[in-house]
Short mmCIF file of N, CA, C and O in Angstrom, two decimals:
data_model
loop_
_atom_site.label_atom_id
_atom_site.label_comp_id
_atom_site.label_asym_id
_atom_site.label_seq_id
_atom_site.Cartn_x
_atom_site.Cartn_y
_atom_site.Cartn_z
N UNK A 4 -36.38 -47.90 -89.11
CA UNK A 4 -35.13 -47.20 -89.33
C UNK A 4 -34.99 -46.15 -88.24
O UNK A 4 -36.02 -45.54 -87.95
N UNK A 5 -33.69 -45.81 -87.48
CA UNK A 5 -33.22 -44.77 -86.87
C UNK A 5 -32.18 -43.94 -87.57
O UNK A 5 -31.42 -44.08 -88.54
N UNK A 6 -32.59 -42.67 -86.33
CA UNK A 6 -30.92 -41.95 -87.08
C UNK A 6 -29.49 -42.25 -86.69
O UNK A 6 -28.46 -41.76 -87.15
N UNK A 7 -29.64 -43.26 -85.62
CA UNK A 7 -28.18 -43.99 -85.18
C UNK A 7 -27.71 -44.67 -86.31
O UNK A 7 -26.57 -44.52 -86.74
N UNK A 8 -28.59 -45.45 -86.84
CA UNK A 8 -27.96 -46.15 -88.13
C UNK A 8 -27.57 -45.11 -89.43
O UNK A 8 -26.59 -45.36 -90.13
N UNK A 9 -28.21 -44.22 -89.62
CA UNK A 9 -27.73 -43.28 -90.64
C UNK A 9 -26.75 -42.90 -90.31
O UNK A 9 -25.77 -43.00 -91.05
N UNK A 10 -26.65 -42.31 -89.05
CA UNK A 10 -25.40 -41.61 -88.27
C UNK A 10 -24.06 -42.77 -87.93
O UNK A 10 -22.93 -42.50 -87.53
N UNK A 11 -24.51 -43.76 -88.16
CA UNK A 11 -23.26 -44.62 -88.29
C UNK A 11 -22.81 -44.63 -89.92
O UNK A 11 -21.74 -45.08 -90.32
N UNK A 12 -23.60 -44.18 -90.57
CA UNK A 12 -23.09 -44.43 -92.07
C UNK A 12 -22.21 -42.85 -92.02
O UNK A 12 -21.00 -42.98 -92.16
N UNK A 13 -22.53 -41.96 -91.90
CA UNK A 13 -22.62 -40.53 -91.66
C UNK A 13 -20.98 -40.72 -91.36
O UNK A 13 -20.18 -40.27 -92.18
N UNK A 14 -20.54 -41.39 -90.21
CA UNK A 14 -19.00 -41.35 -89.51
C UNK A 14 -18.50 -42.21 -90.58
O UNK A 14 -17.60 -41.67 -91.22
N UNK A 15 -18.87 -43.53 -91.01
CA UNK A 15 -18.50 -43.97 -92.03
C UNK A 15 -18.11 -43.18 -93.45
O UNK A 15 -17.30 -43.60 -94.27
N UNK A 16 -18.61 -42.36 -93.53
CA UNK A 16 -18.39 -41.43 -95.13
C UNK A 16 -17.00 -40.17 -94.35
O UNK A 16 -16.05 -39.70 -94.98
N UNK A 17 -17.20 -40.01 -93.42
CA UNK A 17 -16.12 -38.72 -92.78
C UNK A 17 -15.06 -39.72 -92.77
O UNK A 17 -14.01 -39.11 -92.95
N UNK A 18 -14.84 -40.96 -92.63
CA UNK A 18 -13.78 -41.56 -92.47
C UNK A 18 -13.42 -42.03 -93.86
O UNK A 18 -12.32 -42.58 -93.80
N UNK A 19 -13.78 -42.03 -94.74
CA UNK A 19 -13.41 -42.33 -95.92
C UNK A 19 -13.07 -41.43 -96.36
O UNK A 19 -12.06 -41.48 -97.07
N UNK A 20 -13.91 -39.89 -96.10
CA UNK A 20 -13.05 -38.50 -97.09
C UNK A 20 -11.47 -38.72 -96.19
O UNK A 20 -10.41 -38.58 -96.80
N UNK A 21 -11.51 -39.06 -94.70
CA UNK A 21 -10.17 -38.68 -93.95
C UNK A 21 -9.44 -39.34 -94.80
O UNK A 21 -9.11 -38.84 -95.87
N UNK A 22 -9.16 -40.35 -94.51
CA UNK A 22 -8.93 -41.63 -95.42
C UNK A 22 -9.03 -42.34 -96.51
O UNK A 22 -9.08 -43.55 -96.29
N UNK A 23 -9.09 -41.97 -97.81
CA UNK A 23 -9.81 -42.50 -98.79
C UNK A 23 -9.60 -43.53 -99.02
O UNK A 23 -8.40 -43.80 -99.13
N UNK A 24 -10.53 -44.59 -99.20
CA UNK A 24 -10.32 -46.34 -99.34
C UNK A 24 -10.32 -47.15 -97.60
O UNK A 24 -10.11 -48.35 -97.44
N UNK A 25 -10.60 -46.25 -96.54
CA UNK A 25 -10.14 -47.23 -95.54
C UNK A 25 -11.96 -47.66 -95.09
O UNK A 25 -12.33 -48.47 -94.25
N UNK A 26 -12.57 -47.03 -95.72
CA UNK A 26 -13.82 -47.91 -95.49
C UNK A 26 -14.70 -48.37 -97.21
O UNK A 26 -15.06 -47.55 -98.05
N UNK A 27 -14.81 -49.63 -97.26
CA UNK A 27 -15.84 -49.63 -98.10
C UNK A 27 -17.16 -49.07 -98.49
O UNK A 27 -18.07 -49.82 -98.16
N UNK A 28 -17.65 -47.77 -99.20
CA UNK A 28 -18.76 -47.59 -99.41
C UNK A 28 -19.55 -48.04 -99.91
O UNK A 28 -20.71 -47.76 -99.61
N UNK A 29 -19.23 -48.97 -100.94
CA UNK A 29 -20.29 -50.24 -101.40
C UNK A 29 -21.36 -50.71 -100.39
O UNK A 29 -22.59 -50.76 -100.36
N UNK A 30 -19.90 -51.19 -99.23
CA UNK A 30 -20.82 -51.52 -98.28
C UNK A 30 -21.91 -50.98 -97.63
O UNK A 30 -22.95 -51.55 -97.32
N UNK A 31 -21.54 -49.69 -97.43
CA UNK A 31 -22.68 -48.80 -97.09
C UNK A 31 -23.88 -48.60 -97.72
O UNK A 31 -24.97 -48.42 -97.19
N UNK A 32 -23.53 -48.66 -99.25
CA UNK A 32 -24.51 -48.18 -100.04
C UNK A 32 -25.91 -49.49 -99.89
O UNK A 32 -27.14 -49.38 -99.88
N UNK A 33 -24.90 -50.80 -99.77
CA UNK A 33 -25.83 -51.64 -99.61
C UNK A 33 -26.78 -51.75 -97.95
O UNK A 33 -27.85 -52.31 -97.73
N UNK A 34 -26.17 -51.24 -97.33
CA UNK A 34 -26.77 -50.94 -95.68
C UNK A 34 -28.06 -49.96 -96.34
O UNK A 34 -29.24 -50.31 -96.34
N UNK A 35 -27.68 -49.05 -96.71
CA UNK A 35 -28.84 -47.79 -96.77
C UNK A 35 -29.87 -48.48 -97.94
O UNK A 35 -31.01 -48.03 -97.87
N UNK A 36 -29.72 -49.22 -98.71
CA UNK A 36 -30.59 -49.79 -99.70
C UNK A 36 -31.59 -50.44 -98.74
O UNK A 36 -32.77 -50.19 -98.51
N UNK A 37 -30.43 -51.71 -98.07
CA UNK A 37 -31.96 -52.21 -96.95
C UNK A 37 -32.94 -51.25 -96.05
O UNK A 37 -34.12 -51.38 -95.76
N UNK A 38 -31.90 -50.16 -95.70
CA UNK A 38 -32.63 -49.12 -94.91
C UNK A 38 -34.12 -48.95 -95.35
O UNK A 38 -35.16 -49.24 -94.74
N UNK A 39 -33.87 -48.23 -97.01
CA UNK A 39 -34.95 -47.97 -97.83
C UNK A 39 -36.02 -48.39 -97.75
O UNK A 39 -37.16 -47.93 -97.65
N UNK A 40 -35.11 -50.24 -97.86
CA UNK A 40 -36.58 -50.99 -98.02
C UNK A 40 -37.30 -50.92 -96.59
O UNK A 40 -38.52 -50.75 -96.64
N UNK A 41 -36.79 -51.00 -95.50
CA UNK A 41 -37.58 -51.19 -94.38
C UNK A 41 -38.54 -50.00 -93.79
O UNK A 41 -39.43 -50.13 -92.94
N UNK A 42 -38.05 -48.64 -94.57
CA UNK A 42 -38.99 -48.00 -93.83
C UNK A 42 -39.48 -46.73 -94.58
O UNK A 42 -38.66 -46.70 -95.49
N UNK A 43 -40.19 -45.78 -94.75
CA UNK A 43 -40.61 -44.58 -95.66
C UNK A 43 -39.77 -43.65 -96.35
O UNK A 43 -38.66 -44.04 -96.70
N UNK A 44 -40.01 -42.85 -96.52
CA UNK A 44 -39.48 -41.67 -96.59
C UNK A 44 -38.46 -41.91 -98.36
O UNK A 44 -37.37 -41.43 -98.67
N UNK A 45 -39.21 -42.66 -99.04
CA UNK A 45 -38.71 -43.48 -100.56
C UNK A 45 -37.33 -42.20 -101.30
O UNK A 45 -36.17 -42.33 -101.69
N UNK A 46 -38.40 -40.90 -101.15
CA UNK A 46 -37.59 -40.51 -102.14
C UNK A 46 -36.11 -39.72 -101.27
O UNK A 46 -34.98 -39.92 -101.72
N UNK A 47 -36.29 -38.99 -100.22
CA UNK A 47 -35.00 -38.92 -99.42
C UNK A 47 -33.99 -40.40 -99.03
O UNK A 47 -32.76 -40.40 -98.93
N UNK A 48 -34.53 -41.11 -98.93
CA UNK A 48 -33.04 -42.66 -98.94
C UNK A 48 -32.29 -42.76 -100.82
O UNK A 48 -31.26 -43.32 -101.20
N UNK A 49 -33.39 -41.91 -101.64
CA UNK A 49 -32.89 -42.80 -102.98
C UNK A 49 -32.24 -40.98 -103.33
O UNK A 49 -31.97 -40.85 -104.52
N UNK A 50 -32.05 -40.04 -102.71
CA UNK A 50 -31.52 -38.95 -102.74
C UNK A 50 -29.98 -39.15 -101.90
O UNK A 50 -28.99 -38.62 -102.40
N UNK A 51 -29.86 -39.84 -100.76
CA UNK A 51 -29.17 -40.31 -100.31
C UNK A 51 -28.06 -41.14 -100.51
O UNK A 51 -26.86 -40.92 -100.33
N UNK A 52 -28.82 -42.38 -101.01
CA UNK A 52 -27.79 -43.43 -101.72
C UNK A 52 -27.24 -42.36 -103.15
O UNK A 52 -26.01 -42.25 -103.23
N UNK A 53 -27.95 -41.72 -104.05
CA UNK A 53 -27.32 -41.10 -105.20
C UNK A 53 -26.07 -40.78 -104.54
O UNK A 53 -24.97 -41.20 -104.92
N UNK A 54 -26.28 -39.95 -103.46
CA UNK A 54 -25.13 -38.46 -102.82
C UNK A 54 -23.91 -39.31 -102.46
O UNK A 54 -22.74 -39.00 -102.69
N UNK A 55 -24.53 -40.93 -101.58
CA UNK A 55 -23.11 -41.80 -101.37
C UNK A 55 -22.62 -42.02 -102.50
O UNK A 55 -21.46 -41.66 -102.68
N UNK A 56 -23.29 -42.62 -103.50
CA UNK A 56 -22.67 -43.20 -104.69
C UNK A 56 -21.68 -42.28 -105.34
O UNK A 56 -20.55 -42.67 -105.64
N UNK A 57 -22.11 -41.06 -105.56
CA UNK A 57 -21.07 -39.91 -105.93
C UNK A 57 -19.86 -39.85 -105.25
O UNK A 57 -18.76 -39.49 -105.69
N UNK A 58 -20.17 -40.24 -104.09
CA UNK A 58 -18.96 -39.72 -103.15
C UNK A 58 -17.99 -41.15 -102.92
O UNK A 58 -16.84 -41.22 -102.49
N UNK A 59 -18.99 -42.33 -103.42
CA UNK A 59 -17.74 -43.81 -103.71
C UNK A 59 -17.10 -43.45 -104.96
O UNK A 59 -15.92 -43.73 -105.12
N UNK A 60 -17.86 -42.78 -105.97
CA UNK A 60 -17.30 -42.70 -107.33
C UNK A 60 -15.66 -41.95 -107.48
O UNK A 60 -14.59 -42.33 -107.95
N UNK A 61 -16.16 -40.67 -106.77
CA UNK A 61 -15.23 -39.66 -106.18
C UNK A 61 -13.67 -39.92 -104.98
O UNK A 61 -12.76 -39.11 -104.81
N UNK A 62 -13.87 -41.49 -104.21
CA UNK A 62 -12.72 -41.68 -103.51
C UNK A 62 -11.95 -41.80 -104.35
O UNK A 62 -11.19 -40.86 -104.10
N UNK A 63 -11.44 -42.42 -105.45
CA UNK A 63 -10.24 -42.10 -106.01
C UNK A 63 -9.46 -40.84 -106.78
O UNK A 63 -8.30 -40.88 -107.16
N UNK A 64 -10.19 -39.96 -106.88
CA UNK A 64 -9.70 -38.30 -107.19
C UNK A 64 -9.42 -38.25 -105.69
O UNK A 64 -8.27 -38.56 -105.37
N UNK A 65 -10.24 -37.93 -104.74
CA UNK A 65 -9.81 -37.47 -103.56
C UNK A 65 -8.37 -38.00 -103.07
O UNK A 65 -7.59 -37.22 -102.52
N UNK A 66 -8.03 -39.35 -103.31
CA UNK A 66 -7.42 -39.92 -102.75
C UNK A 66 -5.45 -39.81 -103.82
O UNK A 66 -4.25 -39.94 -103.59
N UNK A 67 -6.49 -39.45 -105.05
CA UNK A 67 -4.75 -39.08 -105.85
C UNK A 67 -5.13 -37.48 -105.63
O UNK A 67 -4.02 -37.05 -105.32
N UNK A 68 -5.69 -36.77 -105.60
CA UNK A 68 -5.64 -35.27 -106.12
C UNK A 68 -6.28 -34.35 -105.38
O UNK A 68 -6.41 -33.16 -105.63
N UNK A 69 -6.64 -34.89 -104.55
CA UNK A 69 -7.52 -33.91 -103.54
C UNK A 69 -8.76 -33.25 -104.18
O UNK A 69 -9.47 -32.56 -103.45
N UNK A 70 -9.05 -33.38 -105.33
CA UNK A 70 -9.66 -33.30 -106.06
C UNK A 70 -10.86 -32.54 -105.27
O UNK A 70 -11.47 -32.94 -104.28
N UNK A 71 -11.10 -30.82 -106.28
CA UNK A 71 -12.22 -30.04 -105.17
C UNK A 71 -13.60 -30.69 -105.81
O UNK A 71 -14.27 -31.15 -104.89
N UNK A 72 -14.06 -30.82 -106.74
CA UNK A 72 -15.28 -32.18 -107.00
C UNK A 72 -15.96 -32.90 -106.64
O UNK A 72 -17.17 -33.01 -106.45
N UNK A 73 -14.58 -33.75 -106.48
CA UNK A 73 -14.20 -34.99 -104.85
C UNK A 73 -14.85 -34.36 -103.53
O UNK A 73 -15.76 -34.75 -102.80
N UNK A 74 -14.37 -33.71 -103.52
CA UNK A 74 -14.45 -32.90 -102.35
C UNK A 74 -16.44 -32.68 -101.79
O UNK A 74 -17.08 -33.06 -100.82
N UNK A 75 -16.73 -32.00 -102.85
CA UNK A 75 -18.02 -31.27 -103.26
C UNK A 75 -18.49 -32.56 -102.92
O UNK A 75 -18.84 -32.60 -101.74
N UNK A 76 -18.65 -33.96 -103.70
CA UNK A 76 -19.58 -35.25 -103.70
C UNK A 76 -19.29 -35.92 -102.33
O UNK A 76 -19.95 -36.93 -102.09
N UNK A 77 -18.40 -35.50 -101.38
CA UNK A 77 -18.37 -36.06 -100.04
C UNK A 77 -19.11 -35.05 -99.28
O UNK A 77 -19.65 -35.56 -98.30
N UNK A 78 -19.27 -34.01 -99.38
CA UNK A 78 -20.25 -32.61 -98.69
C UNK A 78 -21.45 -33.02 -99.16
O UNK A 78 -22.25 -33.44 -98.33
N UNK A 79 -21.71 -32.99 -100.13
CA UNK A 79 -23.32 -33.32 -100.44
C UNK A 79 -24.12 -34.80 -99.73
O UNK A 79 -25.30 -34.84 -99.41
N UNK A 80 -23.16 -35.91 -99.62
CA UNK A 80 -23.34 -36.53 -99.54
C UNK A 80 -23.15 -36.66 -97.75
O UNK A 80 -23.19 -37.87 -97.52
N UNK A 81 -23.04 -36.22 -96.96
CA UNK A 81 -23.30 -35.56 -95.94
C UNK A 81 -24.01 -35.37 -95.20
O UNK A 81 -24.37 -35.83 -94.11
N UNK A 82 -24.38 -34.22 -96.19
CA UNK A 82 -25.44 -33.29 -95.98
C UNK A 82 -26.69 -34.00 -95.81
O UNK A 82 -27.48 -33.84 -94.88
N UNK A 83 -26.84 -35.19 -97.23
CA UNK A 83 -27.82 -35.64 -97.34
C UNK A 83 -28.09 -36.55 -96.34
O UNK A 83 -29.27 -36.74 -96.06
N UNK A 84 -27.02 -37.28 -95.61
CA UNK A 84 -27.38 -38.24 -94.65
C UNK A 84 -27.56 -36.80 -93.16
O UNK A 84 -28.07 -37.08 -92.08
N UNK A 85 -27.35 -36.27 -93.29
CA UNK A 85 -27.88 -35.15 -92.16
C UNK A 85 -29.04 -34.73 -92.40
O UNK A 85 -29.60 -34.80 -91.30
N UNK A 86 -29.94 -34.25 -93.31
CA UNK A 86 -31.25 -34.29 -93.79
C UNK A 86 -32.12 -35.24 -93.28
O UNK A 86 -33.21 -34.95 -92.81
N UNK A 87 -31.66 -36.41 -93.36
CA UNK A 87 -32.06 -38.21 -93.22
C UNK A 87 -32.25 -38.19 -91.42
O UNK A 87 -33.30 -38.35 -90.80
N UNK A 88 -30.98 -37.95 -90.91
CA UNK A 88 -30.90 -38.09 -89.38
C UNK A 88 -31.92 -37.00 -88.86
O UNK A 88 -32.75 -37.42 -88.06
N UNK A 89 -31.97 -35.81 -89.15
CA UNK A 89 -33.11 -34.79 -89.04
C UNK A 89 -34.33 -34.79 -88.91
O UNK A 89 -35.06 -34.37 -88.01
N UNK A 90 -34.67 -35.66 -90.57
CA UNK A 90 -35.92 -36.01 -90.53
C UNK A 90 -36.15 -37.15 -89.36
O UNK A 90 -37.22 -37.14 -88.74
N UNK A 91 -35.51 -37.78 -89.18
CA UNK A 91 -36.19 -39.07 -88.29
C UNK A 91 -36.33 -38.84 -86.73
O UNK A 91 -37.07 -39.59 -86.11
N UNK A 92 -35.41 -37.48 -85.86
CA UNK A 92 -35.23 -37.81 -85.35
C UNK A 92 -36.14 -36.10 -84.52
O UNK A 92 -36.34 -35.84 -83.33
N UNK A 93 -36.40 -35.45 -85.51
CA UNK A 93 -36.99 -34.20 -85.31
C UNK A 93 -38.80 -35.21 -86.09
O UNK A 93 -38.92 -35.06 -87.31
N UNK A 94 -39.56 -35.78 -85.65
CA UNK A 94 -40.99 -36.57 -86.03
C UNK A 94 -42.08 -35.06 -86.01
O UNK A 94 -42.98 -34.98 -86.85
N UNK A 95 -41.96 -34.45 -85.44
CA UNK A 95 -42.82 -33.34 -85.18
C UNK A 95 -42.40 -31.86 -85.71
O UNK A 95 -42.26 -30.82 -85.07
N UNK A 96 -42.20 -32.16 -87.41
CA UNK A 96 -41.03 -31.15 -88.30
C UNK A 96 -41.95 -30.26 -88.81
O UNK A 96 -41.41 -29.24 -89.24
N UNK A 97 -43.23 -30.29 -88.92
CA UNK A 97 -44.12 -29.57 -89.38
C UNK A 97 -44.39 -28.07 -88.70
O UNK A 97 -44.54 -28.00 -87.48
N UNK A 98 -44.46 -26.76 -89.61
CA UNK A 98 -44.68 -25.24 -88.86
C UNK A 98 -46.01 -25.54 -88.17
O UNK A 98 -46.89 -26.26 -88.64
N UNK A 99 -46.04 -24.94 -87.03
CA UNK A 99 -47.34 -25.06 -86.59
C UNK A 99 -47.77 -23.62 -86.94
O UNK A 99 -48.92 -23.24 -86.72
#
């Protein structure tokens, strides 16, 4: 796993809050599942997929109501794929 591929999911979720419905997050969710399987880090990918799933649950408030909630489950979910890109891409994260 890289953080290009997270970071492609990452633009994928900003384009869905822009837009709500113009990308499938299913789809995504199922990208980051294989992610999971292929490489460590178990419990940050399954922290991850939660934060997308919230934020697929959440495109239709966003998309009738702007919904601040909505809002909140596309930030978290974010965040969390920024955590993800961080970890992978910062390998030497430990205080010395």
């Amino acid at each position: 796993m890289d953080d290009r591929s997270i970071a492609t999911h990452q633009k994928k979720l900003e384009q869905s809050f822009d837009q709500p419905g113009a990308y499938d997050l299913e789809q995504c969710l199922r990208e980051l599942e294989q992610l999971k399987e292929q490489g460590g880090k178990q419990q940050m990918m399954e922290d991850v997929i939660r934060a997308v799933t919230h934020a697929k649950n959440a495109q239709a408030q966003l998309a009738n109501a702007g919904d601040e909630s909505a809002t909140n489950a596309f930030a978290e979910a974010y965040r969390a794929l920024d955590q993800v890109i961080e970890s992978y891409s910062n390998i030497d994260n430990d205080p010395v």
